[in-house]
C-alpha atoms as one frame of an Amber mdcrd trajectory, in Angstrom:
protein
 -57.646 146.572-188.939 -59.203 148.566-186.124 -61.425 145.741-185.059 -58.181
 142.791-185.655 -56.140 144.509-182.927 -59.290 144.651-180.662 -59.614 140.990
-181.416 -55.629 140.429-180.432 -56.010 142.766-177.481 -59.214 140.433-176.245
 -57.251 137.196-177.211 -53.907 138.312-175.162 -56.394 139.536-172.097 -58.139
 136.310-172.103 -54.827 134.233-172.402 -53.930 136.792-169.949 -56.406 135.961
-167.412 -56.472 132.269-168.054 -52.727 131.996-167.010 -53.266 134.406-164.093
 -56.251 131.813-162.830 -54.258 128.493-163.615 -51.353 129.745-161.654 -53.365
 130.186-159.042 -54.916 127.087-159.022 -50.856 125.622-159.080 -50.282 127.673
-155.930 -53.546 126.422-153.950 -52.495 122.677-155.240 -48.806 123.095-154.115
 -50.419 124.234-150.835 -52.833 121.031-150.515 -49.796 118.897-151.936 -47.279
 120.426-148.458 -50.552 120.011-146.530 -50.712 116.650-147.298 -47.409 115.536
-147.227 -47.258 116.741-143.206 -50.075 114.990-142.670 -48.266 111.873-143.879
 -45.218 112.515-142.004 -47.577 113.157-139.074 -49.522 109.778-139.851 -46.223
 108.006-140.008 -44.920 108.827-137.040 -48.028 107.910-134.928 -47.708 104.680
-136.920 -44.000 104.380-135.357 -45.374 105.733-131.722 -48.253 103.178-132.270
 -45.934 100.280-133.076 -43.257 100.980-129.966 -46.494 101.228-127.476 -47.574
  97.921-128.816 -43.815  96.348-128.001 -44.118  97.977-125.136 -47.567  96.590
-124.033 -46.227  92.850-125.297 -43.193  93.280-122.800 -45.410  94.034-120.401
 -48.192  91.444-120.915 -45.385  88.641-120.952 -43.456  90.176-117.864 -47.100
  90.200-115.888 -47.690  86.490-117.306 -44.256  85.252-115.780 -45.274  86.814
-112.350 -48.658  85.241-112.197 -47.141  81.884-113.029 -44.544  82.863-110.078
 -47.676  83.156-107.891 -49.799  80.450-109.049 -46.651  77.675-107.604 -46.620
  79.723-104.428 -50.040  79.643-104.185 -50.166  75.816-105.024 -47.531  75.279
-102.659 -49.694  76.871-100.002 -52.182  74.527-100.641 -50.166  71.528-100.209
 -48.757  72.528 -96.977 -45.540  73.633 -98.233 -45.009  77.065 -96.364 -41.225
  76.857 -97.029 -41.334  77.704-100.625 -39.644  80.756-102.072 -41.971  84.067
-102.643 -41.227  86.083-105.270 -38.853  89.166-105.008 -41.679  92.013-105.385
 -44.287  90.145-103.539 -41.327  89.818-100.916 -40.878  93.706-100.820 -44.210
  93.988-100.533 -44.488  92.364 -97.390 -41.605  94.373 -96.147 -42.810  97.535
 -97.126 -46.150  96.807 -95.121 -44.468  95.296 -92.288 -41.831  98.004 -91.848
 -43.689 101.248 -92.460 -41.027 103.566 -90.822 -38.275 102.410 -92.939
């Protein structure tokens, strides 16, 4: 009987134990599993950040496209002799900021 109840007491410790370590383990993986979860909300929002810069850089591209084409007819114009045409509006206060300084 004497060596039964050690055998129980053993049995309970180890179940003991083994509960002790797997709730452990469920803590450290409910740690990794908020970890990870930030560093997908993190991840997504660089993805948005990523996506507006790129709408931003396409605005940009196609605003810089339209001005060079604005150009390229004044600059054709030059070239045929035609110093009447119209300049466009920045490159116009452009030439007034450098030939009015001390306004």
């Amino acid at each position: 009987m004497k060596y039964v109840t050690i055998a129980a007491l053993v049995v309970c410790l180890g179940l003991g134990g083994a509960l002790w370590w797997q709730s452990s383990r469920v803590t450290g993986l409910k740690a990794d599993k908020a970890r990870l979860e930030r560093s997908v909300q993190n991840l997504e929002a660089a993805r948005a950040q990523a996506r507006t810069a790129a709408r931003v850089a396409q605005a940009e591209a196609e605003r810089q496209r339209a001005l060079v084409a604005e150009y390229e007819q004044v600059k054709d114009a030059f070239r045929e002799g035609d110093f009447d045409a119209p300049l466009p509006d920045d490159f116009r206060r452009l030439l007034d900021r450098i030939l009015r300084p001390g306004d």
